[in-house]
Backbone as JSON, one array per atom type, in Angstrom:
{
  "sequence": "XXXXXXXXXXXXXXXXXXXXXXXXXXXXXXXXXXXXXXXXXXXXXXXXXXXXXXXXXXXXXXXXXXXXXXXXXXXXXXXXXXXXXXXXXXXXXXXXXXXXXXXXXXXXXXXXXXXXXXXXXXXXXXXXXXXXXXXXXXXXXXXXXXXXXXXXX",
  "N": [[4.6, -24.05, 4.37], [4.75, -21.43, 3.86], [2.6, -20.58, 5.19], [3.01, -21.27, 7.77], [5.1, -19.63, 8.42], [3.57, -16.82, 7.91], [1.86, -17.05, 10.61], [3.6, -17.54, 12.72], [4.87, -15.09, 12.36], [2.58, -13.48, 13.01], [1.9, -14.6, 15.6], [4.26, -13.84, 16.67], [4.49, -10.84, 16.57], [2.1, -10.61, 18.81], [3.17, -11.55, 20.94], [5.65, -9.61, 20.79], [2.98, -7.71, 21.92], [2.25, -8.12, 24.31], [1.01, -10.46, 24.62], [1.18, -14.26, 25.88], [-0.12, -16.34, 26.23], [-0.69, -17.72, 28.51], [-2.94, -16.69, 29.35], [-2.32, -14.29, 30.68], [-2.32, -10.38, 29.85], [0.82, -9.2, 29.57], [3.01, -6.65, 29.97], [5.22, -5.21, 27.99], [8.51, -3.52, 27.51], [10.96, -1.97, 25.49], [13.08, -2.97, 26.4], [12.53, -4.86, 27.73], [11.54, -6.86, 26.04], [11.12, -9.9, 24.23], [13.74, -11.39, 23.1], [15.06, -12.41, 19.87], [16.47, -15.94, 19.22], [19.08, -17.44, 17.54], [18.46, -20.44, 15.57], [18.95, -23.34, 14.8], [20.4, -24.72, 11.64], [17.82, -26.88, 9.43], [16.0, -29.35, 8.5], [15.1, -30.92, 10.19], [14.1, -29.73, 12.68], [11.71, -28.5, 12.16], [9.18, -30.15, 12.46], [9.11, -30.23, 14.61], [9.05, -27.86, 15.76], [6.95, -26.87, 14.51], [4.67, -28.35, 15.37], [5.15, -27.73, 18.64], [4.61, -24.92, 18.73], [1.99, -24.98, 17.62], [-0.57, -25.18, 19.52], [0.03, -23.27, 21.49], [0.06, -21.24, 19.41], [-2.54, -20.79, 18.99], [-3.77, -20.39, 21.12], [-2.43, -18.26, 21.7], [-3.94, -16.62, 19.74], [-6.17, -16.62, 20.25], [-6.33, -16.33, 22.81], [-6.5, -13.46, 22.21], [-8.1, -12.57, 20.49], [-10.61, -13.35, 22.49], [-10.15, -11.01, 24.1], [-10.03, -8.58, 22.63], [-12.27, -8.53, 20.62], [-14.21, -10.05, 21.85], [-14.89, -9.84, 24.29], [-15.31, -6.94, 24.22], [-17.21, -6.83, 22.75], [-19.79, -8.43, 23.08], [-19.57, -11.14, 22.88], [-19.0, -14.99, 22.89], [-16.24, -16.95, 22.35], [-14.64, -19.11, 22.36], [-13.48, -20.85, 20.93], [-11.6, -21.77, 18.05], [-13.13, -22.82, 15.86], [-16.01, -23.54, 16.28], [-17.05, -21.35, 17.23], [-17.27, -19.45, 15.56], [-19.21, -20.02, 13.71], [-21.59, -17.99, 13.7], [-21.06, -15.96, 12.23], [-20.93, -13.79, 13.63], [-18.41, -13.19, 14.79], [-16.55, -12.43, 13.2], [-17.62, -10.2, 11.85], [-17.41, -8.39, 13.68], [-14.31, -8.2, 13.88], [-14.11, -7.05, 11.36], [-15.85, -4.82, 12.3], [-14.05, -3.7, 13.99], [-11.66, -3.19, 12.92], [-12.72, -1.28, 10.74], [-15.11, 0.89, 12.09], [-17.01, 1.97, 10.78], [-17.99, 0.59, 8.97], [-19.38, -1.65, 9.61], [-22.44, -2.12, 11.7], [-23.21, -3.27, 14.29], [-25.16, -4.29, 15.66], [-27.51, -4.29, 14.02], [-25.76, -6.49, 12.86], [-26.34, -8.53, 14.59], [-28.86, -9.57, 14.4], [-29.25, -10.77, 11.85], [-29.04, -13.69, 9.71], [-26.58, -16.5, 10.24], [-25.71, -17.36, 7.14], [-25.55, -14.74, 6.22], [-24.28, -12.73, 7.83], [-21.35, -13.79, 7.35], [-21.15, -14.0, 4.93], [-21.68, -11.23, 4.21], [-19.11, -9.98, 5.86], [-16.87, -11.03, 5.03], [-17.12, -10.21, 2.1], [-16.65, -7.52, 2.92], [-14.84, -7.19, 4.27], [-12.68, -7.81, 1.99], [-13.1, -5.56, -0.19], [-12.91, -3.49, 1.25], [-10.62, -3.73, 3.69], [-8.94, -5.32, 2.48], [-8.56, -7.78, 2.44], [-8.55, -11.56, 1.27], [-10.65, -13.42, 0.69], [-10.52, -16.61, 1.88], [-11.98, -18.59, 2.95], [-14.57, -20.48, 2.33], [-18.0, -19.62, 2.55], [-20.04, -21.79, 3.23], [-18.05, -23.53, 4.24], [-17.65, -22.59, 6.6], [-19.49, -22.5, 7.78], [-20.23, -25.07, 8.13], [-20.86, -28.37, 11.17], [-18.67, -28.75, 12.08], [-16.49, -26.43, 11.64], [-13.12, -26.28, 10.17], [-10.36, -25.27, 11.94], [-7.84, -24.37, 11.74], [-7.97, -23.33, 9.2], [-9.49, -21.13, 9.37], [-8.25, -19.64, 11.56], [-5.78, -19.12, 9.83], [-7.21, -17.29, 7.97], [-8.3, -15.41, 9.89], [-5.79, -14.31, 11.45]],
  "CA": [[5.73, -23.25, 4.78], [3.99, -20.05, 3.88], [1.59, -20.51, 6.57], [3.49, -21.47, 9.01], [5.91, -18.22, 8.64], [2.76, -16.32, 8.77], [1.25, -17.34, 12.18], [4.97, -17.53, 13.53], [5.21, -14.02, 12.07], [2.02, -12.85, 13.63], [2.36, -15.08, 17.41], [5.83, -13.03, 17.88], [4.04, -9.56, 17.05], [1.34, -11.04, 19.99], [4.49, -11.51, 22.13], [5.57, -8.1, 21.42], [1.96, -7.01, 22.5], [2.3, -8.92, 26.13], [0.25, -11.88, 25.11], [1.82, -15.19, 26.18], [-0.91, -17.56, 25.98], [-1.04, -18.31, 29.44], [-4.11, -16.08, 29.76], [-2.13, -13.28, 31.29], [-1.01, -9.98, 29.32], [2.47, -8.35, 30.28], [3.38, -5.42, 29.62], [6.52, -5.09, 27.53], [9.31, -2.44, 26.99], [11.91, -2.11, 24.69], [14.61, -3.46, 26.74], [11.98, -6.31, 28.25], [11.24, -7.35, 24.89], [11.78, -11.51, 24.34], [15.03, -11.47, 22.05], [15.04, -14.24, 19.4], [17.51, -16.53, 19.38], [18.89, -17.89, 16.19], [17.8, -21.9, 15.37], [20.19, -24.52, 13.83], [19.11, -24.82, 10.44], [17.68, -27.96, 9.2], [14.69, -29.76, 8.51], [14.55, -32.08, 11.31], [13.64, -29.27, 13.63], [10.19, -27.92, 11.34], [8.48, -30.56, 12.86], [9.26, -30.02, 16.11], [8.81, -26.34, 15.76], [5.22, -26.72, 14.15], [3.79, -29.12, 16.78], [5.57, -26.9, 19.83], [3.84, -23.92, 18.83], [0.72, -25.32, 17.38], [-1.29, -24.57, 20.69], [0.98, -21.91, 21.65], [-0.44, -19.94, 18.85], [-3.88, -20.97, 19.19], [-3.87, -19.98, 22.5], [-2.21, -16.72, 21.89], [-4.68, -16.03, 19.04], [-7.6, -17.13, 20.91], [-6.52, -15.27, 23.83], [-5.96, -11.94, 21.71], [-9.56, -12.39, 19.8], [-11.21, -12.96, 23.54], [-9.83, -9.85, 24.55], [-10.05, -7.6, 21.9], [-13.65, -8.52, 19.94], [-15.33, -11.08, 22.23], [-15.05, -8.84, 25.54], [-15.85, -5.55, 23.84], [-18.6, -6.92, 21.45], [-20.3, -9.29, 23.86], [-19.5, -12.1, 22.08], [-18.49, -15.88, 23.29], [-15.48, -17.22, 21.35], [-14.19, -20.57, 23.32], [-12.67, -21.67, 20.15], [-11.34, -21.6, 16.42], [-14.18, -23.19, 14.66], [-17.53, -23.84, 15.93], [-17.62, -19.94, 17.65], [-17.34, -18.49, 14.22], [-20.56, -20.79, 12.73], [-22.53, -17.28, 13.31], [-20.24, -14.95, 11.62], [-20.85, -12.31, 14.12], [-16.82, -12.95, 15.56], [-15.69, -11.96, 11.67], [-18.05, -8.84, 12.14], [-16.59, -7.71, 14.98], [-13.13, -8.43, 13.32], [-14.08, -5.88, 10.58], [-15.81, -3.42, 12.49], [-12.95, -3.4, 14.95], [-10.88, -2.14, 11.43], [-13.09, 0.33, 10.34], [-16.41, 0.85, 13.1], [-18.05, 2.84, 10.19], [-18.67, -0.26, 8.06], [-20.48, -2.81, 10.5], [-23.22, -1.97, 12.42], [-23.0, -4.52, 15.19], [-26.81, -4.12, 15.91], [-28.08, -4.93, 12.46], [-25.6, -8.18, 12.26], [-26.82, -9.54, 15.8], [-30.32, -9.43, 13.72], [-29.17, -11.6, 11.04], [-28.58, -15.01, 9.79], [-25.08, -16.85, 9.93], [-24.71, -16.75, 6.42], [-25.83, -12.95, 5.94], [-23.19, -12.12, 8.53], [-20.38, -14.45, 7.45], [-21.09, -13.49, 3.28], [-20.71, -9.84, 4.41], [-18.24, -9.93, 6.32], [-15.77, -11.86, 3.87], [-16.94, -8.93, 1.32], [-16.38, -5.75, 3.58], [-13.34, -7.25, 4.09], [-12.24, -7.71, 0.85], [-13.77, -4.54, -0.54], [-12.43, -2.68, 2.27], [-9.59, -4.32, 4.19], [-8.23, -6.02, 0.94], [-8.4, -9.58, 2.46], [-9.32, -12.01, 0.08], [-11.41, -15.24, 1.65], [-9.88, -17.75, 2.46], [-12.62, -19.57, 3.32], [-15.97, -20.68, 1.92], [-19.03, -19.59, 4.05], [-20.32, -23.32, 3.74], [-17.17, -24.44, 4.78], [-17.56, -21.8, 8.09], [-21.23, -22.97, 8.68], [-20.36, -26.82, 8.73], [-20.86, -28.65, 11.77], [-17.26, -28.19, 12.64], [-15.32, -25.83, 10.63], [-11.52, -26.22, 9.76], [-9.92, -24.68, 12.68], [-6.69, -24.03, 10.69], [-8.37, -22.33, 7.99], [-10.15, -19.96, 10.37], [-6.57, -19.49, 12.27], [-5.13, -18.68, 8.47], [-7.89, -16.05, 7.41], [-8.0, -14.72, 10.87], [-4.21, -13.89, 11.47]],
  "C": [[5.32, -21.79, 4.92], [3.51, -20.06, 5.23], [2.26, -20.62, 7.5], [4.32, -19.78, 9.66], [4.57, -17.23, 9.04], [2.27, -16.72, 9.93], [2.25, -17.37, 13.04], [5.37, -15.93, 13.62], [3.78, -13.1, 13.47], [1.76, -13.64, 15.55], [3.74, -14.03, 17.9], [5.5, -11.26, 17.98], [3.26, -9.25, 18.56], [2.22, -11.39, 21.07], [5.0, -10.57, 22.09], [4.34, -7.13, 22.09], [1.56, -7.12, 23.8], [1.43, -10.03, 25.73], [1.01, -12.7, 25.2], [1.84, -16.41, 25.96], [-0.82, -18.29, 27.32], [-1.6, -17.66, 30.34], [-3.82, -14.5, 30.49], [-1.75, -12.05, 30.3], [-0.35, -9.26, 29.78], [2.68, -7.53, 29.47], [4.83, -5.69, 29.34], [7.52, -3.9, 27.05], [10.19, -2.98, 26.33], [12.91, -3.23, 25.02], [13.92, -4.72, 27.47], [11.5, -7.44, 27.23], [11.64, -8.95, 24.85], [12.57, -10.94, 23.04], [15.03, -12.9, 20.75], [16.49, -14.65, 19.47], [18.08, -17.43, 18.22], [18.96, -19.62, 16.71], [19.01, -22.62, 14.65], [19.56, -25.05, 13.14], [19.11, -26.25, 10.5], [16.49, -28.32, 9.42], [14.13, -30.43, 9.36], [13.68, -31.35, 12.41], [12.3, -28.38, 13.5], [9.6, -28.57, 12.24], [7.89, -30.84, 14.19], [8.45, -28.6, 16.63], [7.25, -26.04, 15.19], [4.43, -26.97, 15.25], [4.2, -28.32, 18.25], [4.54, -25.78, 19.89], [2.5, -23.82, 18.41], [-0.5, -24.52, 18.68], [-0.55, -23.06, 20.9], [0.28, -20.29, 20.61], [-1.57, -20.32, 18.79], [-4.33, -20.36, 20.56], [-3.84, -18.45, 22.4], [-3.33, -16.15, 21.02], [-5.78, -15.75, 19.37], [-7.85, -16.05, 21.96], [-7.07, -13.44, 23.45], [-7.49, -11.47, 21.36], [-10.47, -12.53, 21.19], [-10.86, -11.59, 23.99], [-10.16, -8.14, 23.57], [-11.75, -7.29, 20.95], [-14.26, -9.21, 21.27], [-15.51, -10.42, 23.62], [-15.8, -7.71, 25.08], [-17.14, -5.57, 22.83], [-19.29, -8.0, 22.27], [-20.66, -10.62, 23.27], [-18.58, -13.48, 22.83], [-17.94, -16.68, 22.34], [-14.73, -17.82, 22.17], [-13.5, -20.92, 22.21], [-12.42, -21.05, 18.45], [-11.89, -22.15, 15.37], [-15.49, -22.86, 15.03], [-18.35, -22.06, 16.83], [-18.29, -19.11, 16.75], [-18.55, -18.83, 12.92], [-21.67, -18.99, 12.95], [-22.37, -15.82, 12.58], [-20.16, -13.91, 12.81], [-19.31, -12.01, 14.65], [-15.82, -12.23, 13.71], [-16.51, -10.37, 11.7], [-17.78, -7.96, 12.63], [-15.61, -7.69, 14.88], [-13.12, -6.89, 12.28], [-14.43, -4.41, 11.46], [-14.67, -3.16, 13.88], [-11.78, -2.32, 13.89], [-11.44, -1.24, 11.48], [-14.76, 0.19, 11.06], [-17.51, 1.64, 11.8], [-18.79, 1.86, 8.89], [-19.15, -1.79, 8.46], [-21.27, -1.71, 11.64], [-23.55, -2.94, 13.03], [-24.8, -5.03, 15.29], [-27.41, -5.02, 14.98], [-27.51, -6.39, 12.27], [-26.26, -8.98, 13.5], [-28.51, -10.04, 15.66], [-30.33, -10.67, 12.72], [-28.46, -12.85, 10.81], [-27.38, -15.5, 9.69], [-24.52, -16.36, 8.78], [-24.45, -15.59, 6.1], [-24.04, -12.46, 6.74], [-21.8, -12.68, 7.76], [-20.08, -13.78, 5.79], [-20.7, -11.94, 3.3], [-19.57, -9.45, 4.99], [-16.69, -10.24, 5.6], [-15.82, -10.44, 2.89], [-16.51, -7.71, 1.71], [-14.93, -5.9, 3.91], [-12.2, -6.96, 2.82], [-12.09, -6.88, 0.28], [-12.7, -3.6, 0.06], [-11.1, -2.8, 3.18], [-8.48, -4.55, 3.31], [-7.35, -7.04, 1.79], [-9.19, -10.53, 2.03], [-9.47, -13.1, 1.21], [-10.82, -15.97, 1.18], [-10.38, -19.25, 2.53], [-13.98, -19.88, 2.21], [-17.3, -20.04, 2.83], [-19.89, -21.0, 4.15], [-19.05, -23.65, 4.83], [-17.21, -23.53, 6.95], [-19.22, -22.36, 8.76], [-21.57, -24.59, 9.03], [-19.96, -26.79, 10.02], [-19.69, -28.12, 12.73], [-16.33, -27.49, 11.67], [-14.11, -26.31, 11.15], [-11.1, -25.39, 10.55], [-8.82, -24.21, 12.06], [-7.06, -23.12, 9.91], [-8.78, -21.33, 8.45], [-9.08, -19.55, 11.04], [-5.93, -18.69, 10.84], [-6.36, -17.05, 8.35], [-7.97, -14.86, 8.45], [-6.75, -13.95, 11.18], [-3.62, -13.3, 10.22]]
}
């Protein structure tokens, strides 16, 4: 439930920012803004409402992280697991925060976990976001797309 509110919380900020998730972004004003619309409570419609926006926010997240790190850091990020096996997309996450505590250079030098173990710490340290993840669990075959979606957002 947690989770879900977050990523619902941060997909509708990404809809106030013009992303859409259908690769385009729009420019939004005040008065163009999407409005919400209130829901008819009840549990029947969670499950609906998970699986609807499932992609929806994968998309938008995906889109947001191509655009914002993987364009400007020359980095290829097709997806929510097996991009992030070399840490450098969590690198580029931090030094997008604060540019004075990654040196892009130096991580495009070093090994997955080097990047992925610092990165989790400079965060932490510095950001004050606690991992989420494991860095095994980010260097298996196929990471946990979810979990990488959670620590990400």
């Amino acid at each position: 439930m947690i989770l879900h509110f977050q990523i619902e919380t941060n997909l509708n900020l990404l809809r106030e920012w013009g992303y859409d998730g259908s690769g385009v972004q729009h420019s939004t004003t005040p008065s163009t803004s999407a409005q919400t619309t209130p829901r008819k409570s009840g549990s029947s419609l969670l499950p609906n409402v998970l699986h609807r926006n499932k992609t929806t926010v994968d998309r938008i997240l995906l889109e947001w992280i191509q655009r914002e790190i993987g364009q400007k850091y020359g980095l290829q990020i097709n997806d929510m697991d097996k991009s992030w096996r070399d840490g450098l997309a969590f690198m580029a996450l931090v030094h997008r925060s604060n540019p004075a505590l990654v040196d892009m250079e130096v991580a495009k030098r070093r090994t997955p976990r080097e990047n992925i173990e610092n990165a989790f710490e400079l965060a932490r340290v510095h950001l004050n976001i606690r991992p989420l993840l494991e860095v095994d669990d980010v260097l298996h075959e196929k990471p946990d797309k979810r979990s990488i979606i959670t620590y990400v957002s």
